[in-house]
Short mmCIF file of C-alpha atoms in Angstrom, two decimals:
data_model
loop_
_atom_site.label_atom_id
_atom_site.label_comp_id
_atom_site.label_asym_id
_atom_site.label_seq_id
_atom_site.Cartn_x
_atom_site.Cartn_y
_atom_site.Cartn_z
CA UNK A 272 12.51 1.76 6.87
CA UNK A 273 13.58 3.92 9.81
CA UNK A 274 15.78 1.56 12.54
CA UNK A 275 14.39 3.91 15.22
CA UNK A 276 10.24 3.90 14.09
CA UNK A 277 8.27 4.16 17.65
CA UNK A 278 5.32 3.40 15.07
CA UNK A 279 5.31 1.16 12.06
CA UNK A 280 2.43 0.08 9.68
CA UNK A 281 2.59 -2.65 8.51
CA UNK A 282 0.11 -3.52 4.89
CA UNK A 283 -0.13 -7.26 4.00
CA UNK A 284 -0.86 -7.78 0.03
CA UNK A 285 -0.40 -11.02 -1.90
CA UNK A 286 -0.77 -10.92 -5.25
CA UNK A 287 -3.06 -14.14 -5.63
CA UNK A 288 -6.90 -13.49 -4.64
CA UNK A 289 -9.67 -15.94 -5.62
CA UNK A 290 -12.28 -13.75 -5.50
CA UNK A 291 -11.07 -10.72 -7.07
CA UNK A 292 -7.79 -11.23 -9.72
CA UNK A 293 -5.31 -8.61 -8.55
CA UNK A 294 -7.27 -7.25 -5.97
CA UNK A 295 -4.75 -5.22 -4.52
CA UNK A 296 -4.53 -3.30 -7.49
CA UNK A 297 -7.92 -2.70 -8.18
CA UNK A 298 -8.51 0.82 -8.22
CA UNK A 299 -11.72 2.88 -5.49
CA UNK A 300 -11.84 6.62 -6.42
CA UNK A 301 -8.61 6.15 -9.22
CA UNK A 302 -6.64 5.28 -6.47
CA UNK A 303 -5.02 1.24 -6.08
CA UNK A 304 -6.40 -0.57 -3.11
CA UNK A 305 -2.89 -0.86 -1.74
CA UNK A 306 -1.78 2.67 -2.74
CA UNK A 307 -5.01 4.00 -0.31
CA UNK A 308 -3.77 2.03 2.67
CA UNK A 309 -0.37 3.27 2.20
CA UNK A 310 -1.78 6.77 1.88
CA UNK A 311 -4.12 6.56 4.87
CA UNK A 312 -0.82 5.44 6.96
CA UNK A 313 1.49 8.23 5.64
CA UNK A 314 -1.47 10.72 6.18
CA UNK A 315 -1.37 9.42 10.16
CA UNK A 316 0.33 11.79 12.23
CA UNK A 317 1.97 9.37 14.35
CA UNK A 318 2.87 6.76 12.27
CA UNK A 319 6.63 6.58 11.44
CA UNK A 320 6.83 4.31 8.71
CA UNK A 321 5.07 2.15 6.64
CA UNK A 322 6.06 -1.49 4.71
CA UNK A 323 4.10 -3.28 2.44
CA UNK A 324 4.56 -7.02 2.41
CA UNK A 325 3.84 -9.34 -0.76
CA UNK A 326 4.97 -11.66 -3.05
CA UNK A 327 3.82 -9.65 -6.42
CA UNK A 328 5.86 -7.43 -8.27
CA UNK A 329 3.75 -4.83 -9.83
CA UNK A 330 2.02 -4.60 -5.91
CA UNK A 331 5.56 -3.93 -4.95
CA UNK A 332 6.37 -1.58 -7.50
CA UNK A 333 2.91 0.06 -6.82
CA UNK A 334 3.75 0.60 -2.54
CA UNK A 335 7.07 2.18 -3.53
CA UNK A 336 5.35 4.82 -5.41
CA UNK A 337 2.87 5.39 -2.89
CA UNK A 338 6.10 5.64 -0.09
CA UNK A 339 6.01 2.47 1.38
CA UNK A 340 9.39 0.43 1.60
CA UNK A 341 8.48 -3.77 1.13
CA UNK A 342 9.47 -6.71 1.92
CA UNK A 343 9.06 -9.49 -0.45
CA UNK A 344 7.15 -12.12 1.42
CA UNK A 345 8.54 -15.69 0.66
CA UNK A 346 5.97 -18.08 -1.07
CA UNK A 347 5.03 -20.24 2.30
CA UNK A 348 4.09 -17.07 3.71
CA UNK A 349 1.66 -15.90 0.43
CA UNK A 350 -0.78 -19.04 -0.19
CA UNK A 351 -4.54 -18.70 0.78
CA UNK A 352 -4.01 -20.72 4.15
CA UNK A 353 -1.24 -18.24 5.45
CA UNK A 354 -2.16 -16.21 8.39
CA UNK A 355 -2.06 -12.55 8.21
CA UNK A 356 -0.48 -12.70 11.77
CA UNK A 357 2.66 -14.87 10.20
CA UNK A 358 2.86 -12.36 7.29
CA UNK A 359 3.34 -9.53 9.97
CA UNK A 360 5.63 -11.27 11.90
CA UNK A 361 8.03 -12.20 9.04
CA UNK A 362 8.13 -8.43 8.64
CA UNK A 363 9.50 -7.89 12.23
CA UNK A 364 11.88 -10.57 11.96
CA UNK A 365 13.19 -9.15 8.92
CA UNK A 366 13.19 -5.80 10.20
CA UNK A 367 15.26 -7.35 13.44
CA UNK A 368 17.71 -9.20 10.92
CA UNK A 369 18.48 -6.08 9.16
CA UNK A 370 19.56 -4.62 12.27
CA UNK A 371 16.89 -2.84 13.00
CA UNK A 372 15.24 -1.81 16.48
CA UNK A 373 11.46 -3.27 16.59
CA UNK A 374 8.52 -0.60 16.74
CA UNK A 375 6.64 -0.05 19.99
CA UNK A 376 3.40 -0.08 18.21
CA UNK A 377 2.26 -2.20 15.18
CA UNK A 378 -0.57 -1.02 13.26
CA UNK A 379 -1.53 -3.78 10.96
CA UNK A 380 -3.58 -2.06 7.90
CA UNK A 381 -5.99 -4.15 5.49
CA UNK A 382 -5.83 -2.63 1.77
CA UNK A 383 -9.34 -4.07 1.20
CA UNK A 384 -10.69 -1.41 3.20
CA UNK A 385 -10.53 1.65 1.36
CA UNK A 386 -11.82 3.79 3.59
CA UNK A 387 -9.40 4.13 6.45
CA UNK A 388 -9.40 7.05 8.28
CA UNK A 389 -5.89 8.44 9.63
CA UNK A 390 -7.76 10.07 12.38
CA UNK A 391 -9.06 7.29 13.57
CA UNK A 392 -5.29 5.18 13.15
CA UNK A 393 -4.15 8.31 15.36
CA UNK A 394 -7.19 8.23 18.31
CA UNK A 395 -5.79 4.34 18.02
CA UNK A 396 -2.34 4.54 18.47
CA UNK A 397 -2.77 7.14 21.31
CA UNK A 398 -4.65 4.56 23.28
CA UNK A 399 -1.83 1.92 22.95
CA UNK A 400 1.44 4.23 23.09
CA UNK A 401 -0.15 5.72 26.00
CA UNK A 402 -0.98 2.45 27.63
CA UNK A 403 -4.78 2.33 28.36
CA UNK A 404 -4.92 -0.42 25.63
CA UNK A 405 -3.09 -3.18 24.07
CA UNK A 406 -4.63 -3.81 21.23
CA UNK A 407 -7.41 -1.16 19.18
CA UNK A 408 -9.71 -2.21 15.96
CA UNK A 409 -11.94 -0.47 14.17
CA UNK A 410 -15.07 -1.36 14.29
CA UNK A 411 -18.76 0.27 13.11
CA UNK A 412 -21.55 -0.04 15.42
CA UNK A 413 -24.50 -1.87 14.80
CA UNK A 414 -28.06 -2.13 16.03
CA UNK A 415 -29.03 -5.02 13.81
CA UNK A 416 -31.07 -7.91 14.87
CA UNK A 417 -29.15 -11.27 14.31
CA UNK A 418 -30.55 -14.58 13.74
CA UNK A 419 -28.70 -18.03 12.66
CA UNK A 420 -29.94 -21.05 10.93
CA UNK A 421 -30.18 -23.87 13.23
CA UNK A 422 -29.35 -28.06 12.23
CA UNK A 423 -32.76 -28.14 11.89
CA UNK A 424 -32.87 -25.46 9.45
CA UNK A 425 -35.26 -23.09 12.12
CA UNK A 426 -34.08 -19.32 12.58
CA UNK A 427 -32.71 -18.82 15.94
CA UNK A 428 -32.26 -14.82 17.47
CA UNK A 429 -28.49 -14.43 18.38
CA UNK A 430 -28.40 -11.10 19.93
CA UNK A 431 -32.01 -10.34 20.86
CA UNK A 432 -35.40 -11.61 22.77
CA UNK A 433 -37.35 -12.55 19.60
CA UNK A 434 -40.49 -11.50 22.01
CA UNK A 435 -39.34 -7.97 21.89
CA UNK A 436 -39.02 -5.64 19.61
CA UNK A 437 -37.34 -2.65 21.14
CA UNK A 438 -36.71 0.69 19.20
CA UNK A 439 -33.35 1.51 17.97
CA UNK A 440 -32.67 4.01 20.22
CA UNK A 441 -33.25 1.86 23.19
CA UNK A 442 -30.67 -0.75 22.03
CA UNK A 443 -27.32 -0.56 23.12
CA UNK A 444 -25.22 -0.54 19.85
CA UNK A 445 -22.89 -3.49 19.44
CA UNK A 446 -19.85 -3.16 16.90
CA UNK A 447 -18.92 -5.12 13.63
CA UNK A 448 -15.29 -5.58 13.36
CA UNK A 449 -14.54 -3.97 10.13
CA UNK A 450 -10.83 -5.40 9.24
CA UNK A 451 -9.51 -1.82 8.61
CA UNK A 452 -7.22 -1.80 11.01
CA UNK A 453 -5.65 -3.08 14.28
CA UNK A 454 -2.93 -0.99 16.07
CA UNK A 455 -1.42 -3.28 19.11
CA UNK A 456 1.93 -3.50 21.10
CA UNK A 457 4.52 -5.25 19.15
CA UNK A 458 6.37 -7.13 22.29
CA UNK A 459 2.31 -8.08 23.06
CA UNK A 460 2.03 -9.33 19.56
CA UNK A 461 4.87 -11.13 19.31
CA UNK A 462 4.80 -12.44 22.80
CA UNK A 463 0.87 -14.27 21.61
CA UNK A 464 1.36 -14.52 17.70
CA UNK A 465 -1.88 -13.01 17.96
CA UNK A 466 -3.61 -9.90 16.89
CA UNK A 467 -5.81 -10.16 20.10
CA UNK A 468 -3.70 -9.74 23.23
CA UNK A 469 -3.98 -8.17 26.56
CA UNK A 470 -6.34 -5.56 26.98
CA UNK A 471 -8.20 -5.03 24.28
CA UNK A 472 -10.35 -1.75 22.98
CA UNK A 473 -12.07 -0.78 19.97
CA UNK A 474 -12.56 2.27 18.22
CA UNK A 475 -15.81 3.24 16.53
CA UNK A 476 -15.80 4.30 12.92
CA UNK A 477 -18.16 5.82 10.44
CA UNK A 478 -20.22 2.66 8.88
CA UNK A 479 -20.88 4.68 5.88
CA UNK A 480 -17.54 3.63 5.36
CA UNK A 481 -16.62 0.27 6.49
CA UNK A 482 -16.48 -1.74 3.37
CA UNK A 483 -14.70 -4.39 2.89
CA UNK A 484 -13.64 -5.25 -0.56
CA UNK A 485 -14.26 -9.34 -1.09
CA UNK A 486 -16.08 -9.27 -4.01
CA UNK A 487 -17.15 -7.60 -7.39
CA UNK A 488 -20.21 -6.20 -5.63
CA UNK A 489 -17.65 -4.16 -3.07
CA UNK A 490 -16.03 -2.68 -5.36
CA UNK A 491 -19.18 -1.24 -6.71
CA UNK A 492 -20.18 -0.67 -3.06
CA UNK A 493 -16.81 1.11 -2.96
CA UNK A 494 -16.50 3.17 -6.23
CA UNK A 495 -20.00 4.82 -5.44
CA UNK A 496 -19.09 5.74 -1.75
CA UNK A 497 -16.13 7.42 -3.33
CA UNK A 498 -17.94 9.42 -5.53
CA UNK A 499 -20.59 10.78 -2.88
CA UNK A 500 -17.66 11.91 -1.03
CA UNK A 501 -15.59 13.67 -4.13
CA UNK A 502 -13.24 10.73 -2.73
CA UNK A 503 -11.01 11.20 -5.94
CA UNK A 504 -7.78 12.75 -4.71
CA UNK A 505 -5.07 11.32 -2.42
CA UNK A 506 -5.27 12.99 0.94
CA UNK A 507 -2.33 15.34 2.19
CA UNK A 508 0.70 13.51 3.46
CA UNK A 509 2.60 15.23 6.35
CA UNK A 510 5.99 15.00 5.88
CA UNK A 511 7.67 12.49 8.18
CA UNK A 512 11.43 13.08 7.01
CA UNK A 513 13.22 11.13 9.56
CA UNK A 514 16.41 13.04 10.64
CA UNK A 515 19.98 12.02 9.21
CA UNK A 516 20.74 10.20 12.49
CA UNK A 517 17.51 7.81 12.35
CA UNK A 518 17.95 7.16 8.64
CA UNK A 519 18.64 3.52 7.88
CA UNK A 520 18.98 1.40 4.88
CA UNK A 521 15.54 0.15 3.79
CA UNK A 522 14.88 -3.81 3.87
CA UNK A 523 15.32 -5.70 0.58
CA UNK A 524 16.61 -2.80 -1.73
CA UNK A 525 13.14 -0.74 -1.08
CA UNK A 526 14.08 2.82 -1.65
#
C-alpha cells in the first residue's frame, strides 16, 4: 500500500457465506467476484490503491494476483454479524499502525457486484475530493410501484396514490441503492463509524447492471449479463506506479 494514497479502495471479502459457499470466488464472465472489484478499482483513474480485507486464504492469494495488497481481517471482525463499516475501519487502523498517512477518500467496493463501473467510481470520487459531497453511492433508478404487506396481511402502496396510475414518464424516478459502491471522506467516516455522513449524493448507474450476487439465481442473473456484453476479458488497467519516494512497505507481507 502507498503511505501517501489521496484515494484508497478498500474490498471487504470473508471467506464464510451462507448463501453462496466461497462466494467471493465464484467466477461472472471467467473472472472471480473479488478479482472484478479489484479490477474495476485499478481500472479507476483516480484511485491510488486498493486492499482487500478477509480472513480466507485462497481470497487472499486471489486479490494479490489481481494487484490488491490485504490485510488479514482477525476472526471477530469476519463472522456473519460483523459490520462492513468495522471491517473498513480495521483497515485504516492498520494502515495508521503501519505508519502510514490515512487516505482523503475511501471508496468502499462490494465484490458481489460484478458490474462496477470505474467511470462511475471516478464521476464519484470527483464529487467528494472536490467537496460538493461527503459521501456518493451508486444507485439505479427506479420507477416501480411499491407496496408492503400490512399486520393484517392487506397490501399497502409505499411510494404511490393507489388511485392513480400515472405513466412512467410522468413519474419522477427514485433510486435503488445497489451496494456497488460508496466513495466518502475518510476523517467523515471515521469521525461517524458510518458509511452515511454529512452530505450525502448519489450517483446513477446503468440498472442493466446492478446485480447483486446473494444467491444461486444471481449468479445466473450475472453470467448471462456478461455474456450479452462480451463481458469476458479484464478491462485495461492504467498504470498507477507510485514514484520511489511514495513507495512504502505493504501491510501484512502483501506484495
Amino acid at each position: 500500500m502507498h503511505s501517501s494514497a489521496t484515494v484508497l479502495a478498500v474490498v471487504p471479502a470473508r471467506a464464510g457465506s451462507k448463501g453462496i459457499p466461497g462466494k467471493n470466488l465464484r467466477t461472472v464472465g471467467g473472472r472471480t467476484l473479488v478479482r472484478r472489484a479489484v479490477e474495476s478499482a485499478r481500472s479507476a483513474a483516480l484511485i491510488d490503491a486498493v486492499v482487500v480485507t478477509t480472513d480466507g486464504d485462497a481470497i487472499a492469494a486471489e486479490a494479490r494476483a489481481a494487484g490488491a495488497d490485504v490485510v488479514r481481517r482477525p476472526a471477530d471482525l469476519a463472522g456473519d454479524q460483523a459490520s462492513s463499516e468495522s471491517a473498513l475501519l480495521h483497515v485504516l487502523d492498520e494502515l495508521e499502525a503501519a505508519g502510514g498517512a490515512l487516505p482523503e477518500v475511501l471508496v468502499f467496493l462490494q465484490a458481489t457486484s460484478p458490474f462496477i463501473d470505474p467511470d462511475d467510481l471516478d464521476t464519484a470520487i470527483r464529487r467528494v475530493s472536490e467537496g460538493h459531497a461527503d459521501v456518493v453511492f451508486a444507485a439505479a433508478p427506479s420507477h416501480a410501484f411499491l407496496w408492503r404487506v400490512a399486520d393484517d396481511g392487506s397490501a399497502v402502496a409505499v411510494n404511490h396514490d393507489a388511485a392513480t396510475r400515472p405513466r412512467r414518464q410522468d413519474r419522477a424516478a427514485e433510486y435503488r441503492e445497489t451496494g456497488a459502491s460508496y466513495v466518502m471522506r475518510t476523517d467523515g467516516f471515521r469521525q461517524h463509524r458510518h458509511r452515511f455522513h454529512g452530505r450525502v449524493e448519489l450517483i446513477a448507474v446503468d440498472p442493466a447492471g446492478a446485480i447483486d450476487i446473494d444467491d444461486e439465481t444471481d449468479l445466473i442473473a450475472a453470467e448471462a449479463a456478461a455474456e450479452a456484453t462480451a463481458d469476458v476479458v479484464a478491462p485495461q488497467i492504467p498504470d498507477h506506479d507510485p514514484s520511489p519516494t511514495r513507495a512504502a512497505p505493504a501491510l501484512n507481507g502483501a506484495p
